XYZ file of C-alpha atoms in Angstrom:
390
model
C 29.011 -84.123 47.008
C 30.441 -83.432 50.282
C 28.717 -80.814 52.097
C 30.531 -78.099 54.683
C 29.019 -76.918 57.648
C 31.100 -73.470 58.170
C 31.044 -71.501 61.680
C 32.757 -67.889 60.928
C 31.819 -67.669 57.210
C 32.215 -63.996 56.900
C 35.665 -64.103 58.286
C 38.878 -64.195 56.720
C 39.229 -68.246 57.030
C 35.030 -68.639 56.157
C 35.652 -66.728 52.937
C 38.737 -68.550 52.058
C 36.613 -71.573 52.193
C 34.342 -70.727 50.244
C 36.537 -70.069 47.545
C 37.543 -73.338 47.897
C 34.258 -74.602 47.619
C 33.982 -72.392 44.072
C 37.263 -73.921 43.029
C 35.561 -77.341 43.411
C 33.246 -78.009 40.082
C 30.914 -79.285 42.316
C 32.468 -81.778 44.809
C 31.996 -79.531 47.973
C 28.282 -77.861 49.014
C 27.548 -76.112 51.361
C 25.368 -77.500 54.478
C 25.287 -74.328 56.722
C 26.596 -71.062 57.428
C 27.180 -69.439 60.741
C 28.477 -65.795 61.285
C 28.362 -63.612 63.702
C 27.029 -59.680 63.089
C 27.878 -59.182 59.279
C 23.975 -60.297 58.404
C 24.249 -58.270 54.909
C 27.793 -60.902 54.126
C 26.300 -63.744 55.212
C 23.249 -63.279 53.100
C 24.923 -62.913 50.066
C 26.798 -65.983 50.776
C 23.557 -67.717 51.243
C 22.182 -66.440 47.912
C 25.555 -67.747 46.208
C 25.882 -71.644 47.902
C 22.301 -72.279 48.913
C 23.091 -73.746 52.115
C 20.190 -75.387 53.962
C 20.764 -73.059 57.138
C 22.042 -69.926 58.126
C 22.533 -68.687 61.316
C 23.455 -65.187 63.264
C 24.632 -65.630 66.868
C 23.742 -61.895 67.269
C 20.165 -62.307 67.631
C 19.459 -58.278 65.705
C 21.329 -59.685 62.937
C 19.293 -62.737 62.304
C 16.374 -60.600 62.828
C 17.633 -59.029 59.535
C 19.008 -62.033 57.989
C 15.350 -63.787 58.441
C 13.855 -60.514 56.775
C 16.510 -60.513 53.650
C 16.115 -64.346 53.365
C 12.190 -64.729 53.617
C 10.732 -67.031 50.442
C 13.867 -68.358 49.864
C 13.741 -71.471 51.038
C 16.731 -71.459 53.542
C 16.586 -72.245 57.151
C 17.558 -69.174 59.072
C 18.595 -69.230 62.933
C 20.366 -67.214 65.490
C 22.153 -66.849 68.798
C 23.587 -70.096 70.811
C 20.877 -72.179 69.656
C 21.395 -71.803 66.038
C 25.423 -72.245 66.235
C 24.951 -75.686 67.358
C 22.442 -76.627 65.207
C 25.262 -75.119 62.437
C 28.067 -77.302 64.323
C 25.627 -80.274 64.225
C 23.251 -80.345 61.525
C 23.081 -83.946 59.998
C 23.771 -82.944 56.379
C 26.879 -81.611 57.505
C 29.992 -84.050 56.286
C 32.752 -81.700 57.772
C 32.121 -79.050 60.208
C 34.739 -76.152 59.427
C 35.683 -74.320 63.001
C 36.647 -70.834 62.019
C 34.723 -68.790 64.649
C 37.378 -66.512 66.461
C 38.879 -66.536 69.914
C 36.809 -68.459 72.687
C 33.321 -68.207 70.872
C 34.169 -70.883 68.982
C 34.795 -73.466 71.848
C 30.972 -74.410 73.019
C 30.103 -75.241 69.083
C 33.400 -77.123 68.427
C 32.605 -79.119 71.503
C 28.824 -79.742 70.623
C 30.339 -80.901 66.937
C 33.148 -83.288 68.656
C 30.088 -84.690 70.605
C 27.801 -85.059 67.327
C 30.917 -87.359 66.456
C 31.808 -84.912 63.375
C 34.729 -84.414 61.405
C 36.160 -81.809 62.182
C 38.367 -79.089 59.876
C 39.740 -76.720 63.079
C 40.666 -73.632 62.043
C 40.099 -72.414 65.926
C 42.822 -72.951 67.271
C 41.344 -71.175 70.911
C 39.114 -74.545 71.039
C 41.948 -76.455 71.969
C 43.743 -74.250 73.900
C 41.068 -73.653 76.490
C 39.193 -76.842 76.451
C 42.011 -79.151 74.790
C 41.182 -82.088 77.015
C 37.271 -81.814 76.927
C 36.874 -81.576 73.175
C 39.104 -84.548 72.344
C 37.999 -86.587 74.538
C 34.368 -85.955 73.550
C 35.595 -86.384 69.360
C 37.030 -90.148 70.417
C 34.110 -90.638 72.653
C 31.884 -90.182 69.594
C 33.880 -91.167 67.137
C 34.815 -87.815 65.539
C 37.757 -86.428 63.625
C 40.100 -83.603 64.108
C 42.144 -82.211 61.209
C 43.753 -79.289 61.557
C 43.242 -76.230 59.475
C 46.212 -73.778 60.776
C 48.773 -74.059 58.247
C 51.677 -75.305 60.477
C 49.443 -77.953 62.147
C 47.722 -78.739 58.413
C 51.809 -79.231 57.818
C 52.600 -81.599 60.215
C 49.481 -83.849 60.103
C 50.234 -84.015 56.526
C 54.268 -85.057 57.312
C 53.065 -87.290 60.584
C 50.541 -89.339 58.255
C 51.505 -93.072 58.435
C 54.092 -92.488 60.171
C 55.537 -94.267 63.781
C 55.352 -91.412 66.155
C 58.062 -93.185 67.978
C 60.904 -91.904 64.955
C 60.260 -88.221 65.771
C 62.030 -86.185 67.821
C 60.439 -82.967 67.519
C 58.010 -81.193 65.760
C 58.911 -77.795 64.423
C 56.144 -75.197 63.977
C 57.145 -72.224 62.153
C 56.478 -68.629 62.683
C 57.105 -65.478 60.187
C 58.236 -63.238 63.212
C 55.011 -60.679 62.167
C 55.686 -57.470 61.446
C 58.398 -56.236 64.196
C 60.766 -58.761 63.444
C 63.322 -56.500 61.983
C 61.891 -53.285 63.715
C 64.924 -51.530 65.800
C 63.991 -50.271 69.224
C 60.936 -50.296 71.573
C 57.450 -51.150 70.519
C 55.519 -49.753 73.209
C 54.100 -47.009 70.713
C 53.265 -49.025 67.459
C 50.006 -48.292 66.166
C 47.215 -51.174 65.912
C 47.849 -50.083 61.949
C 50.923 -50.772 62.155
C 50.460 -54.428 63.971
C 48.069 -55.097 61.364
C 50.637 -54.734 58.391
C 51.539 -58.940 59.054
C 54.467 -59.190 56.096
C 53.025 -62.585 54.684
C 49.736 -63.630 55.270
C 46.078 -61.697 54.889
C 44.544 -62.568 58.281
C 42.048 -61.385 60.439
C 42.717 -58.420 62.890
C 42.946 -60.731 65.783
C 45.135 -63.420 64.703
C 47.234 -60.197 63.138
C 47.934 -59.047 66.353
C 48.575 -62.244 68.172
C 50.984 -62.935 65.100
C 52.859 -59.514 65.524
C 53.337 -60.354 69.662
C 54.088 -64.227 68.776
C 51.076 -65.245 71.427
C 49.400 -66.324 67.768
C 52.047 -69.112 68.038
C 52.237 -69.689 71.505
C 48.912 -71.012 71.065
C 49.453 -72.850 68.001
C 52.327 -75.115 70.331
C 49.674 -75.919 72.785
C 47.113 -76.367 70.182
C 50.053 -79.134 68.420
C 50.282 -81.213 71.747
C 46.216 -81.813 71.834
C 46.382 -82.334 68.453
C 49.207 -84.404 68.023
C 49.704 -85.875 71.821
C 53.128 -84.908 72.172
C 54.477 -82.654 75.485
C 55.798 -79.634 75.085
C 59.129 -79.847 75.404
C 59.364 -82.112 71.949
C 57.974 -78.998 69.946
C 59.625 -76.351 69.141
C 58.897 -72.934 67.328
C 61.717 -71.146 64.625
C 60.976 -67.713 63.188
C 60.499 -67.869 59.182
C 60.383 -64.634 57.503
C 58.916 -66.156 54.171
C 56.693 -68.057 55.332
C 56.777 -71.403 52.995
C 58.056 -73.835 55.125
C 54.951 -74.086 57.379
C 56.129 -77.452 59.194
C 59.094 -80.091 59.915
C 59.693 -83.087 61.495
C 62.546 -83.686 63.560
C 63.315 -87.683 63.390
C 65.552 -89.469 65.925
C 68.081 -90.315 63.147
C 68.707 -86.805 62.287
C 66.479 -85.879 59.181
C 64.424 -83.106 59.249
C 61.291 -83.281 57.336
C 59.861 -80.293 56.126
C 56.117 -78.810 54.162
C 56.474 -75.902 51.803
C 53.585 -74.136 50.137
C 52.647 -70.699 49.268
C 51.233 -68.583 52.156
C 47.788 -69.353 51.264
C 45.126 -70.275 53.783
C 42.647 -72.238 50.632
C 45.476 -74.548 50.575
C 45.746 -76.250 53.532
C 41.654 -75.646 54.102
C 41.115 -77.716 50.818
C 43.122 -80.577 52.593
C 41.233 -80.414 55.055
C 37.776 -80.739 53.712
C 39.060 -83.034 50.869
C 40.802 -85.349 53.111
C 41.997 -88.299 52.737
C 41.557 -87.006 49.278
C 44.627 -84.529 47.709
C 43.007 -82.472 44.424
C 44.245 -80.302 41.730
C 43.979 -77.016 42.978
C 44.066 -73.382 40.952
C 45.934 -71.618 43.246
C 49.999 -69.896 42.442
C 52.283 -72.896 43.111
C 55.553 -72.371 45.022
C 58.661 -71.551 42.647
C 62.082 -72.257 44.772
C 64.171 -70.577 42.358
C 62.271 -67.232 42.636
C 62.555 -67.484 45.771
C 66.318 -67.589 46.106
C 66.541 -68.194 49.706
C 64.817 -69.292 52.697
C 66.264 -67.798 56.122
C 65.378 -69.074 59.809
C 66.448 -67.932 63.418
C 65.511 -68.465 67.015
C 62.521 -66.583 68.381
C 63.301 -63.186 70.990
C 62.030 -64.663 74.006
C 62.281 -61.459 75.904
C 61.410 -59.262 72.689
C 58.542 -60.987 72.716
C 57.682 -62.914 75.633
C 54.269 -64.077 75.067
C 55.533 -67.171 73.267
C 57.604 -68.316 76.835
C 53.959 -66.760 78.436
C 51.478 -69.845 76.777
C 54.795 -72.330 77.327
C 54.067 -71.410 81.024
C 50.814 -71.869 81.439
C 50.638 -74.733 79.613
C 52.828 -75.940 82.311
C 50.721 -74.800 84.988
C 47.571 -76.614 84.043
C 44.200 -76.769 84.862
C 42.019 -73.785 83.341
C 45.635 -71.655 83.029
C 45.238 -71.818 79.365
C 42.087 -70.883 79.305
C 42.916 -67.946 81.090
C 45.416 -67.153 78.860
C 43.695 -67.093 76.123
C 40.925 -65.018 77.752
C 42.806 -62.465 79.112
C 44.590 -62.396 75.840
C 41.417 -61.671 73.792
C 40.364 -58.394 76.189
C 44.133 -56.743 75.775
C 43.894 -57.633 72.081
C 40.746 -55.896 71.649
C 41.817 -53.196 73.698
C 44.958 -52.277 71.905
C 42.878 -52.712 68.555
C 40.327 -49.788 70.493
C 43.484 -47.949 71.376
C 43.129 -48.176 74.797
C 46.148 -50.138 76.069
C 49.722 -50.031 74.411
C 51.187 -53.205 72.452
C 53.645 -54.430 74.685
C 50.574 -53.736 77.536
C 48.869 -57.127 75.518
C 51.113 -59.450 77.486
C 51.535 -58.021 80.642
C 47.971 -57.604 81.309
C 47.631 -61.265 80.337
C 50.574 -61.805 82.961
C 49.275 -59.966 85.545
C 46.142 -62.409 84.848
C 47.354 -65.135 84.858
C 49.874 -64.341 87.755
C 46.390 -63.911 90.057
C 44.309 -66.103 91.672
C 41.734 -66.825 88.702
C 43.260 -70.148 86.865
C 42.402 -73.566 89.292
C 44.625 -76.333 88.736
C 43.148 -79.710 88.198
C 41.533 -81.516 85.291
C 38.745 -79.776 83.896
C 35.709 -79.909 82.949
C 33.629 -77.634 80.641
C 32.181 -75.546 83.091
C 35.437 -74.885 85.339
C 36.665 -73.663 81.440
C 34.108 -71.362 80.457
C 33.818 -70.020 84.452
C 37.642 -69.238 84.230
C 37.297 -67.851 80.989
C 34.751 -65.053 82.235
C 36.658 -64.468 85.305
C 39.802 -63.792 83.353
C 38.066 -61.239 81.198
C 36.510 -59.617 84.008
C 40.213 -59.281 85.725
C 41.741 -58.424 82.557
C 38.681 -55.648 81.888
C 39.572 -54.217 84.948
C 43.393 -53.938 84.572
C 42.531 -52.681 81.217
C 40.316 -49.635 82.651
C 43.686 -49.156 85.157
C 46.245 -48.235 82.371
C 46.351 -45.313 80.247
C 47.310 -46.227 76.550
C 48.940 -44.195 74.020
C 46.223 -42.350 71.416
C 48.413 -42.434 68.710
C 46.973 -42.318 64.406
């Protein structure tokens, strides 16, 4: 049995896991489970897998959790402390990174340095602390496979392969909700952000999907993960959402990954690899689907894609600051207290000020620019008024 150490289990990739693990007869356990808040969730998830640990980073929660769980046998933690022991513990085969936003980066980084595989689902690790974490997954001789489904795409297309024959790699994006939407978007509604046309997501990742920043951070996330710059990967809006991937190759071909939008299937490659199973999920029927169409993204429709290509380019803790920044206007529009085209420019303004250092950095310089880009983006936050609209 291979045994799964998840970090976000209540959330929308944790539960798709564990239907995975269902699907499994057996093959896949569960090692530990690590939420957040939802104690009442999580607890029914440990009554279901019996995992040898759970763990609440909100320390009321495990209060409760410890309570609810009492004579059952299972290990029950909370706050920092019990995330990495989650993100570490020895029984732990793969170590599924699914906590959202920049929570998730200080356990990633203590599994990298436990020398775990890791299935990354957050995508936020790499963005902030790209050159930390994989350097501390060689150092220890850890693994990184990707969980988002364009990345799970192209690891899957790059495997065996001569990274010298590709061009390009092509991540795809399904253009969210507003693709076809006819004038401004200053007064959407967070419901009507959250309505993404093709996949069931969390609200977070929703809303970075309907302003594109979702896949401005997936391109950065692609060069840490697959050591390529910037300029060699490219992002095309796909309405359908099937063809999740492509490779561009230097005599012309294009190499593409089609599957149903379904987040269980490219988290069962992940915790299966180097394995590929039967799986019960819908399979893909091209003849139902008639066609498949594709187009160039709106750069100044939506200019938080050009926004992560730019502070990638800066450097040092800019995309950490970025993704910061991002996180506070997200959760503010969600609150209804900032507008949706507000999301980027506050994480503009941010990023236009003095709180990003260039450099190489280390962990500290990363998590001390993320705070000081939430405090700045807090503040311009408090300065706007936002539309109180639904």
């Amino acid at each position: 049995m291979r045994r799964v150490s998840i970090l976000g289990a209540t959330g929308s990739i944790g539960e798709s896991a564990l239907d995975v693990v269902r699907a499994s007869g057996g093959r896949l356990g569960v090692a530990a489970l690590a939420a957040g808040s939802n104690w009442r969730k999580l607890e029914a998830q440990a009554r279901e897998f019996r995992p040898l640990l759970v763990t609440a980073a909100d320390d009321a929660a495990a209060h409760e959790l410890g309570r609810a769980l009492a004579g059952s046998g299972i290990a029950v933690a909370g706050g920092d402390e019990g995330l990495e022991r989650a993100a570490t513990h020895t029984a732990a085969d793969v170590v599924l990174s699914a906590i959202v936003g920049a929570a998730g980066i200080l356990p990633t980084l203590a599994a990298a340095r436990a020398g775990k595989t890791i299935a990354l689902a957050n995508k936020e690790s790499l963005v902030a602390a790209g050159s930390v974490i994989t350097a501390a997954a060689r150092e220890a001789g850890g693994v990184l496979l990707p969980v988002d489904s364009e990345h799970n795409a192209l690891f899957q297309l790059l495997a065996g392969r001569d990274a010298a024959e590709v061009s390009r790699l092509v991540l795809t994006a399904s253009g969210g909700p507003f693709l076809r939407r006819n004038g401004s978007l200053a007064e959407v509604t967070p419901e009507d952000a959250l309505r993404h046309p093709s996949w069931s997501m969390g609200a977070k990742v929703s809303i970075d999907s309907a302003t594109l920043m979702n896949k401005g951070l997936e391109v950065i996330e692609a060069h840490w993960l697959f050591n390529l710059p910037l300029e060699r990967i490219a992002v095309v809006i796909h309405p359908q959402s099937v063809v999740h991937g492509a490779l561009e190759m230097i005599d012309g071909a294009l190499l593409a990954h089609l599957s149903p939008p379904d987040m269980r299937i490219p988290i069962a490659a992940a915790l299966y690899h180097p394995e590929r199973v039967a799986l019960p999920w819908r399979r893909l029927d091209l003849a139902a689907l008639g066609r498949l169409e594709f187009s160039a993204p709106d750069h100044a429709r939506f200019p938080a894609l050009g926004l992560a290509y730019a502070a990638f380019a800066r450097g040092g803790t800019a995309p950490a600051v970025l993704n910061a920044a991002n996180e506070v206007a997200v959760q503010a529009f969600l609150e209804r207290r900032l507008g949706f085209t507000a999301i980027v420019e506050v994480v503009a303004e941010v990023l236009a000020g003095p709180v990003a250092v260039p450099g190489l950095p280390d962990i500290d310089m990363i998590m001390a620019a993320d705070a000081a880009a939430r405090e700045a983006a807090a503040e311009l936050v408090r300065g706007r008024q936002a539309p109180r609209r639904g």
